[in-house]
Tab-separated table of C-alpha atoms and ligand atoms in Angstrom:
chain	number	residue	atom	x	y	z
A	1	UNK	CA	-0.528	18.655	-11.399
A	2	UNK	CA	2.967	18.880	-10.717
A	3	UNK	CA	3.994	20.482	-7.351
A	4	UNK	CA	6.494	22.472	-8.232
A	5	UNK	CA	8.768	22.707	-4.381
A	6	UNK	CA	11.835	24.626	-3.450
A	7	UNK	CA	14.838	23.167	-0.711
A	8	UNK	CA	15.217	26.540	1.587
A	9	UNK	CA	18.596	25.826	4.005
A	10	UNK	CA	20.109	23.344	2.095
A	11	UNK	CA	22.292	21.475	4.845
A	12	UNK	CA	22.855	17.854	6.064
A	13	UNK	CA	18.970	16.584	6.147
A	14	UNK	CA	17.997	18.502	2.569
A	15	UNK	CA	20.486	16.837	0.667
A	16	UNK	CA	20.591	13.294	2.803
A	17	UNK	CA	16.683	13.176	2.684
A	18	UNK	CA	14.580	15.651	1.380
A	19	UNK	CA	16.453	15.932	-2.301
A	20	UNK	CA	16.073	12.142	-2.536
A	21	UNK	CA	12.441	12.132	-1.411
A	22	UNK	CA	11.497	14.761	-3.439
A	23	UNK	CA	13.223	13.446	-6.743
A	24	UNK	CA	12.009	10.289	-5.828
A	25	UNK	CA	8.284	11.524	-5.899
A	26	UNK	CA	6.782	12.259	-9.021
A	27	UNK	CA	4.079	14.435	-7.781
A	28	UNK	CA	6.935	16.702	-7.362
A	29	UNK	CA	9.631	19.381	-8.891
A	30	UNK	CA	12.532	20.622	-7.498
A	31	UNK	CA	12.245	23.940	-8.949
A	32	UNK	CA	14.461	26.113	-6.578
A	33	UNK	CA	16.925	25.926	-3.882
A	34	UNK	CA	17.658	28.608	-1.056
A	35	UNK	CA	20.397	28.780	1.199
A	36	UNK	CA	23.944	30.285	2.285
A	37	UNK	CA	25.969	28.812	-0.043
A	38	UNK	CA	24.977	27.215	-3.475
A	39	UNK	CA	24.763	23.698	-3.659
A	40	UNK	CA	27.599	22.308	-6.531
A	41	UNK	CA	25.390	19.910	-8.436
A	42	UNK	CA	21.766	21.168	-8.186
A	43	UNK	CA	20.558	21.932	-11.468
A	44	UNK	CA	17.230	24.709	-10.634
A	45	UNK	CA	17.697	27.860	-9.356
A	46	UNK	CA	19.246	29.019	-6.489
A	47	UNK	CA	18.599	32.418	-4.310
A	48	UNK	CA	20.433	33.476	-0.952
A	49	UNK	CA	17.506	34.508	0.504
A	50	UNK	CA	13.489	33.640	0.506
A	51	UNK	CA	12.562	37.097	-0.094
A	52	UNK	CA	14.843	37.029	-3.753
A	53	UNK	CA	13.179	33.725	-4.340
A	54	UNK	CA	9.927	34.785	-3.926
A	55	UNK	CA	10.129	37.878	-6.104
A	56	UNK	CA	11.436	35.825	-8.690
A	57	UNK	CA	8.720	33.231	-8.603
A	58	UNK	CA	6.555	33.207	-5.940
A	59	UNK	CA	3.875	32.443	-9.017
A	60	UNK	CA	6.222	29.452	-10.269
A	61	UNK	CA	6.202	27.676	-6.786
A	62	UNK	CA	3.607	25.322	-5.241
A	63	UNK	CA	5.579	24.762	-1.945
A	64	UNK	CA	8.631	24.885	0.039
A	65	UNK	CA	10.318	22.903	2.246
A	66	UNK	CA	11.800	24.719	5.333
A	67	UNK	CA	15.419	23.043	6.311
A	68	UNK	CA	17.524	25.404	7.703
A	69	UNK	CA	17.940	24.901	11.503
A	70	UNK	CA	14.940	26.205	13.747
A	71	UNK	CA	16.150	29.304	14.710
A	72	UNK	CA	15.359	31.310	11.372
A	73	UNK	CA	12.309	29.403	10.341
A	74	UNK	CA	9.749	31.225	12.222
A	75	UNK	CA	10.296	34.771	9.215
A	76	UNK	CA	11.083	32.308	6.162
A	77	UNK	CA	7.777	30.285	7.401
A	78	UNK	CA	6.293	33.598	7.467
A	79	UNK	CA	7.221	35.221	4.544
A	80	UNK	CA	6.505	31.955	2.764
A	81	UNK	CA	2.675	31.520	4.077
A	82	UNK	CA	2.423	35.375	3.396
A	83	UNK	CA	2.807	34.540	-0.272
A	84	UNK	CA	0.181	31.882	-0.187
A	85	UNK	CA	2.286	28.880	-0.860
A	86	UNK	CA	1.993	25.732	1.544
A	87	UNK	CA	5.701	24.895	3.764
A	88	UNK	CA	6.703	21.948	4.995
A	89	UNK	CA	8.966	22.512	8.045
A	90	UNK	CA	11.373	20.369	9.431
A	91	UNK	CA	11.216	19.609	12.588
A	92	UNK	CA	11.199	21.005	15.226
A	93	UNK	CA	9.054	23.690	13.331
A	94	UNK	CA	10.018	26.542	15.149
A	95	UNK	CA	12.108	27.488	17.933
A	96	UNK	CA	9.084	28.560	20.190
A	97	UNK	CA	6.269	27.811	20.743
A	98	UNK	CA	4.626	31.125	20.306
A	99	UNK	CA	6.394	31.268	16.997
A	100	UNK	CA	4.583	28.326	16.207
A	101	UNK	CA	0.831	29.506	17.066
A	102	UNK	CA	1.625	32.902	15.492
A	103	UNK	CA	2.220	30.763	12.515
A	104	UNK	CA	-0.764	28.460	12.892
A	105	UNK	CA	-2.898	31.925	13.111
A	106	UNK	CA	-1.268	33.062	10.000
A	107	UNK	CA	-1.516	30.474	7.551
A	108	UNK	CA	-5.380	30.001	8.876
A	109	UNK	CA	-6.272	33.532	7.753
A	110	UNK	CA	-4.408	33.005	4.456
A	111	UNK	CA	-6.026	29.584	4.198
A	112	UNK	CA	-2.679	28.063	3.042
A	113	UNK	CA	-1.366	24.331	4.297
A	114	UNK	CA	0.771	23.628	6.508
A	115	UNK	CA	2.732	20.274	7.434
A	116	UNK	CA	4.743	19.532	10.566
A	117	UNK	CA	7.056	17.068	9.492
A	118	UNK	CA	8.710	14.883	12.499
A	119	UNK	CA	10.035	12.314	10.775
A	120	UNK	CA	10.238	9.748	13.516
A	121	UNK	CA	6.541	9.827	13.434
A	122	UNK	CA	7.182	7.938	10.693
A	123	UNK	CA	9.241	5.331	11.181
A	124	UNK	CA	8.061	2.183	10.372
A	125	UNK	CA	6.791	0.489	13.842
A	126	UNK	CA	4.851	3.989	14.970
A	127	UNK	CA	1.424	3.130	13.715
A	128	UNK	CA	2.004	-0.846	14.768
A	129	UNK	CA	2.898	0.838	18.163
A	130	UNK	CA	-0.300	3.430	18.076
A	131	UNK	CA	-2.740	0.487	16.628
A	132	UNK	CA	-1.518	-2.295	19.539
A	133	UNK	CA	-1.852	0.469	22.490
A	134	UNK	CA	-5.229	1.399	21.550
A	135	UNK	CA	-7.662	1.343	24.509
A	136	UNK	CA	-4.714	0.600	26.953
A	137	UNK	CA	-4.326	2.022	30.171
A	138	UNK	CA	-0.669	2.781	30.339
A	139	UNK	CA	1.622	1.535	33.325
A	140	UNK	CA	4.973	2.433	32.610
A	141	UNK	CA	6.858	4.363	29.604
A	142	UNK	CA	10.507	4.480	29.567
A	143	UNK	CA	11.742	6.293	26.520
A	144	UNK	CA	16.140	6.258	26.261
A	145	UNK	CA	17.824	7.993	23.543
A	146	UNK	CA	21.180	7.721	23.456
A	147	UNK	CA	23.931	9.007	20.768
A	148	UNK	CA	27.313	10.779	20.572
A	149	UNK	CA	26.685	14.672	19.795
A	150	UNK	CA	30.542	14.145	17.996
A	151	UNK	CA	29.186	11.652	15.559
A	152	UNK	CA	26.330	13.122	14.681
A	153	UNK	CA	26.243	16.619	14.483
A	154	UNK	CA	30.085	17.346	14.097
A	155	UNK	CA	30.759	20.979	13.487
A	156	UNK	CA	27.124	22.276	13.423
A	157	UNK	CA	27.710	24.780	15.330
A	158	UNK	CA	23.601	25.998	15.804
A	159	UNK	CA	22.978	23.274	17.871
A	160	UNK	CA	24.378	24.565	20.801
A	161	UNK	CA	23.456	28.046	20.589
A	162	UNK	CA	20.173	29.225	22.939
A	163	UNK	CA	17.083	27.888	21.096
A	164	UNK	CA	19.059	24.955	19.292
A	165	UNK	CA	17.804	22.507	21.558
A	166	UNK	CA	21.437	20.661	22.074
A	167	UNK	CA	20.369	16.709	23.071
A	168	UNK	CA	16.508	18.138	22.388
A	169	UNK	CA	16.954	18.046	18.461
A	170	UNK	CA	17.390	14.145	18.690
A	171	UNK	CA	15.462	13.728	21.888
A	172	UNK	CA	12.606	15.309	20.228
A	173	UNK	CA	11.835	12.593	17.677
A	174	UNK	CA	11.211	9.909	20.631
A	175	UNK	CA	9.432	12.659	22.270
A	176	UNK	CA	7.351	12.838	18.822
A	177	UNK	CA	6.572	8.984	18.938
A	178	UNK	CA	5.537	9.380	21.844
A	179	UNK	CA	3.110	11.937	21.646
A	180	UNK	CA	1.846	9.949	18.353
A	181	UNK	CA	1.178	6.603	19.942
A	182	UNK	CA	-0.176	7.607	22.830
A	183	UNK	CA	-3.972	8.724	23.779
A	184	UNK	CA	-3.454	11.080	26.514
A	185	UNK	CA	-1.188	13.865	26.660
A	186	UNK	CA	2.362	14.126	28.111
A	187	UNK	CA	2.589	16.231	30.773
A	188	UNK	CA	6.396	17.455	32.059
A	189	UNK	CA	6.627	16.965	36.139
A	190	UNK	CA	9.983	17.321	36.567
A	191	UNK	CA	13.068	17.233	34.392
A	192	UNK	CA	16.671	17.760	34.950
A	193	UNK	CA	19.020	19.300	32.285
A	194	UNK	CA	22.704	19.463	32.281
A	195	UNK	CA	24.402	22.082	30.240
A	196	UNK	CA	28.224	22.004	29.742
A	197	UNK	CA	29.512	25.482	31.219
A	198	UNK	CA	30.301	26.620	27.902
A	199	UNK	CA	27.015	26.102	25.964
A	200	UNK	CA	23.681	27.366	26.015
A	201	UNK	CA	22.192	24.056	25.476
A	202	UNK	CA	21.792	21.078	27.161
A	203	UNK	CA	24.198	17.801	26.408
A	204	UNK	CA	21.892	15.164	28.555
A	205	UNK	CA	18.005	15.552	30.293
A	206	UNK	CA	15.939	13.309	32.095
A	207	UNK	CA	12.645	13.975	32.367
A	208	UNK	CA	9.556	12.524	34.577
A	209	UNK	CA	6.068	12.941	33.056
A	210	UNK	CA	2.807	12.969	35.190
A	211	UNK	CA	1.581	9.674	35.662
A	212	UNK	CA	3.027	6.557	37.965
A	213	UNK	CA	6.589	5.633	36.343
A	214	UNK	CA	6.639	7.624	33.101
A	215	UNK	CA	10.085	8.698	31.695
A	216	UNK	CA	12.630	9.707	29.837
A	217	UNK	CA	16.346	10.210	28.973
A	218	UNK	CA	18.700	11.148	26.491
A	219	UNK	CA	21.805	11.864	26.761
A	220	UNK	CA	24.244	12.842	23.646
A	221	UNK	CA	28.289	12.177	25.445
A	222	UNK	CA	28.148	8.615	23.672
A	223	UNK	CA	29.099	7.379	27.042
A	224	UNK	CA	26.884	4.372	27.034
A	225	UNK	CA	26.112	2.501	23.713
A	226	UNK	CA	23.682	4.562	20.703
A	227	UNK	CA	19.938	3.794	21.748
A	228	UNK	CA	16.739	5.229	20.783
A	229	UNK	CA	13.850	3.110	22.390
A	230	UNK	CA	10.371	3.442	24.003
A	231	UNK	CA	9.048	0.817	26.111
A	232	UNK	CA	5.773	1.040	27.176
A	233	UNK	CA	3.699	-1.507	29.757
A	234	UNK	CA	0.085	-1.655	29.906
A	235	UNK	CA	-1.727	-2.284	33.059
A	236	UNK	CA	-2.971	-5.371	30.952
A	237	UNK	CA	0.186	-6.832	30.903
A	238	UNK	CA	1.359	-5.772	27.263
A	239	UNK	CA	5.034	-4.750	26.705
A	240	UNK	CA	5.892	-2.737	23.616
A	241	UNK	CA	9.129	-1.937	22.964
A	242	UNK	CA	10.078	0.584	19.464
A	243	UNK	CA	13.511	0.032	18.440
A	244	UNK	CA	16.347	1.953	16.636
A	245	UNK	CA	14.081	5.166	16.558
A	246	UNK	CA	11.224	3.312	16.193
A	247	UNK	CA	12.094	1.308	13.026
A	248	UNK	CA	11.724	-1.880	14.703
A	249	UNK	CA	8.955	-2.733	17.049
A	250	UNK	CA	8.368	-5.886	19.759
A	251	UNK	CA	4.753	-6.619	21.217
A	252	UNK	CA	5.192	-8.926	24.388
A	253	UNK	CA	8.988	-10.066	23.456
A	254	UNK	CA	8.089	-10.681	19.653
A	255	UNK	CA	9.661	-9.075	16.624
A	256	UNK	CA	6.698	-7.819	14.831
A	257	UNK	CA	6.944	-7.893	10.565
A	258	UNK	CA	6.599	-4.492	9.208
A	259	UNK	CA	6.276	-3.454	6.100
A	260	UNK	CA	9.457	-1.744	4.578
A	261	UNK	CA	9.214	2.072	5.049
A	262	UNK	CA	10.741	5.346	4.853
A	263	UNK	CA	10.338	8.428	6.609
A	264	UNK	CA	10.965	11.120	4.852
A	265	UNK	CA	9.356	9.646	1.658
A	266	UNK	CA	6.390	9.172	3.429
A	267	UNK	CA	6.820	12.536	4.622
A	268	UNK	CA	6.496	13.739	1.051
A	269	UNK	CA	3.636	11.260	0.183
A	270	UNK	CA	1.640	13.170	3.057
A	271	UNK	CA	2.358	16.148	1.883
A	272	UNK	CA	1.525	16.167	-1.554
A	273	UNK	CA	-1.582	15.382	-0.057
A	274	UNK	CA	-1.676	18.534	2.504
A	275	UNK	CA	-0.699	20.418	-0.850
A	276	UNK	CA	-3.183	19.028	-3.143
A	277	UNK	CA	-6.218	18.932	-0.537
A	278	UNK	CA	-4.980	22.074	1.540
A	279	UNK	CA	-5.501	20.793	4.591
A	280	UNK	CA	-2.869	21.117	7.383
A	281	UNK	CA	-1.431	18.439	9.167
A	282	UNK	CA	0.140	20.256	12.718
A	283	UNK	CA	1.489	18.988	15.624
A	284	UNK	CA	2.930	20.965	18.173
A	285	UNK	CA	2.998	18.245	21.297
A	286	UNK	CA	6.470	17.624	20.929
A	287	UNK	CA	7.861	21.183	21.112
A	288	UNK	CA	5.591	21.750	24.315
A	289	UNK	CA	6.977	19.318	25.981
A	290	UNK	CA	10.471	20.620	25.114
A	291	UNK	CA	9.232	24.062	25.947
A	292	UNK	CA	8.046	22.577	29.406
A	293	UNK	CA	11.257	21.553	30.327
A	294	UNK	CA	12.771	24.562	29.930
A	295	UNK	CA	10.538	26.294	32.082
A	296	UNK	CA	10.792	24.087	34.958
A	297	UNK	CA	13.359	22.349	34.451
A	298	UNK	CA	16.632	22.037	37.265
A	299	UNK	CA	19.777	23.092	35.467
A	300	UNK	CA	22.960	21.550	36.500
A	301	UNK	CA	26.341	22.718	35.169
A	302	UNK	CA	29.130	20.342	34.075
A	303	UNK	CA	32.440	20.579	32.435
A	304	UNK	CA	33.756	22.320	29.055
A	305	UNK	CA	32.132	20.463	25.887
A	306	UNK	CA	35.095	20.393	23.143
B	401	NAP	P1	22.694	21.948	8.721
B	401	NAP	O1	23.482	20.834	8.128
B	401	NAP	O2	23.373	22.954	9.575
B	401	NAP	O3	21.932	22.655	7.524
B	401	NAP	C1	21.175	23.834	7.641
B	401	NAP	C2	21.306	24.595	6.338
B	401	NAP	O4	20.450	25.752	6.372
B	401	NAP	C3	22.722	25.104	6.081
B	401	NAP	O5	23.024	24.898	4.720
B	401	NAP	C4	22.610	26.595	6.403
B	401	NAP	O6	23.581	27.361	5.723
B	401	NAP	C5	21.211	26.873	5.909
B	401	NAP	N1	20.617	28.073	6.483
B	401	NAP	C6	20.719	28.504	7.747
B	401	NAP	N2	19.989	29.642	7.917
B	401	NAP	C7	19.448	29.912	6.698
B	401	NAP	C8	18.616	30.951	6.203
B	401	NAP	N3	18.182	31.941	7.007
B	401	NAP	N4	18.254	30.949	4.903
B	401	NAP	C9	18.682	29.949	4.092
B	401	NAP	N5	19.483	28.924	4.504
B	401	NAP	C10	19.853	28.921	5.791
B	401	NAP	O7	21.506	21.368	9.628
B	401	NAP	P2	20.717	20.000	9.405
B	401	NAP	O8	21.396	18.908	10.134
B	401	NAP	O9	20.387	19.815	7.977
B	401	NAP	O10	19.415	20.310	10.253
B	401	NAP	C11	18.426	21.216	9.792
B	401	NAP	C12	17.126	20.883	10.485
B	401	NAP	O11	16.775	19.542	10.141
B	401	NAP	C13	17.223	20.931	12.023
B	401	NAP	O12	16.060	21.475	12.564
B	401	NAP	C14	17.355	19.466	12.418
B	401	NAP	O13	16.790	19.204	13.689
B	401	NAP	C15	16.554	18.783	11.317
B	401	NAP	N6	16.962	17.393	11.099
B	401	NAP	C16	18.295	17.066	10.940
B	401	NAP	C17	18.660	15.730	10.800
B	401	NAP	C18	20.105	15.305	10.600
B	401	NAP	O14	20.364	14.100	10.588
B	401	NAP	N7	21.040	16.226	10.409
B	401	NAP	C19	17.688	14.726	10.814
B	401	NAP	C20	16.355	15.092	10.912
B	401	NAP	C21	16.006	16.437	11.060
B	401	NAP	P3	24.958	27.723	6.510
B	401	NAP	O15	25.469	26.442	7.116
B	401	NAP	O16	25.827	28.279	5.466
B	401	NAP	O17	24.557	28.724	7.570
């Protein structure tokens, strides 16, 4: 069977990712897209809203893929699982935590699937990292992800609004390899954020987990060169070190060989299968952490961001 899957917020990451991933797939069918403005060259149907989209053909639709940013996905999530049809949601899946139970609760009493999809979870030296730390005791973890907010995310507004994470949105997906690879859970001790004086999110954090010398930064002025690694030493002596968001991976100094991968179509191998099977695949380790931070973290103020 055909799962027949509609685009809702159809930005940046639907059309660099998701559209390819999805045509790519043939388990799949672009039958619908939903978002502000209508895409030029997308030949299904469109709808403004998820509410028109669903009246039209909630019956037509297998699943949807939520890409809008995080601050409206909590109702289209809910509207969508209310309807019975399995969502994939970008990450990070909602902007709250409590958003993100409510809709855990939800689609458990409808019985309908749904798939947490942090993509750096699946970049291609994750599982080599996961598989090699096995049975380790952990010594040290020193995550660093580093990139220019101006390159990036140029005119997206959202992102610096309260609940759009500012240097969280990329600092999440190390924060997602992390909880991924490693055995025990990541507990926030302390974490510093600075916010520029006239945004309500932060541009830079650093943040110390429980445990001896666990931490990380990130930090989006592009004042130091782009970086997004994870080093981790075991008390046995091993060093491994993911790469370029976790696309490359070295075990004790050595390039490992991995096999060639993408993220987001793996994302959409995975969840044909939460589709097909209806089983969920959830993860919400990464937005606690987030969440943790902003409950104790120190805020410090710094200049304008323009
Ligand atoms: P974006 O370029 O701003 O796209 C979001 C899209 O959603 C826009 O087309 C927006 O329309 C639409 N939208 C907003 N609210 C909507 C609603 N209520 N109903 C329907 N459509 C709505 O953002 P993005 O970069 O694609 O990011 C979206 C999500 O993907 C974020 O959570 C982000 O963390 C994640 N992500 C992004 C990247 C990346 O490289 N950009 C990578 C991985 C994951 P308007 O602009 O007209 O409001």
């Amino acid at each position: 069977m055909t799962i027949r899957i509609a685009i809702v917020g159809f930005g940046k990451i639907a059309r660099d990712e998701h559209l390819p991933s999805i045509r790519s797939n043939p388990a799949f069918e672009l039958v619908a897209v939903v978002s502000h403005s209508r895409p030029a060259d997308i030949d299904c149907a469109f709808f403004s809203t998820v509410g028109e989209m669903l009246a039209a053909m909630a019956d037509m639709t297998d699943a949807v893929a939520i890409c809008t940013p995080p601050g409206p996905r909590f109702a289209i999530a809910g509207e969508v699982i209310a309807a019975g049809i399995p969502i994939l949601l970008e990450k990070p899946p909602t902007a709250t935590l409590g958003e993100l139970d409510d809709l855990i609760q939800l689609a458990g009493a409808k019985q309908v699937a749904v798939h947490t999809a942090w993509h750096s979870q699946y970049a291609a030296g994750v599982k080599a990292a996961a598989d090699a730390l096995e049975g380790e005791d952990i010594a040290s973890i020193s995550m660093v992800w580093y990139e220019d907010v101006r390159k990036y995310h140029a005119g997206q507004q959202w992102i610096w609004d309260a609940g759009g994470f500012g240097v969280f949105d990329p600092g999440i997906n190390g924060l997602s390899i992390l909880t991924r690879i490693l055995a025990e859970p990541l507990l926030v001790r302390d974490a510093s954020m600075l916010f520029p004086a006239n945004r309500q999110a932060p541009i830079a954090a650093d943040l110390v987990f429980h445990g001896q010398d666990h931490k990380a930064r990130m930090d989006w002025r592009g004042e130091q060169d782009e970086q997004w690694s994870i080093e981790i030493k075991t008390r046995s002596g091993m060093n491994i070190c993911l790469k370029r968001g976790g696309s490359e991976l070295d075990i004790n100094g050595v390039p490992q060989i991995l096999p060639p991968h993408d993220e987001y179509r793996s994302i959409y191998a995975d969840f044909s299968e939460v589709v097909r099977t209806g089983t969920s695949k959830i993860d919400r380790a990464p937005l606690r952490i987030v969440a943790d931070c902003f409950l104790i973290g120190e805020r410090k103020i710094g200049g304008d961001f323009v």
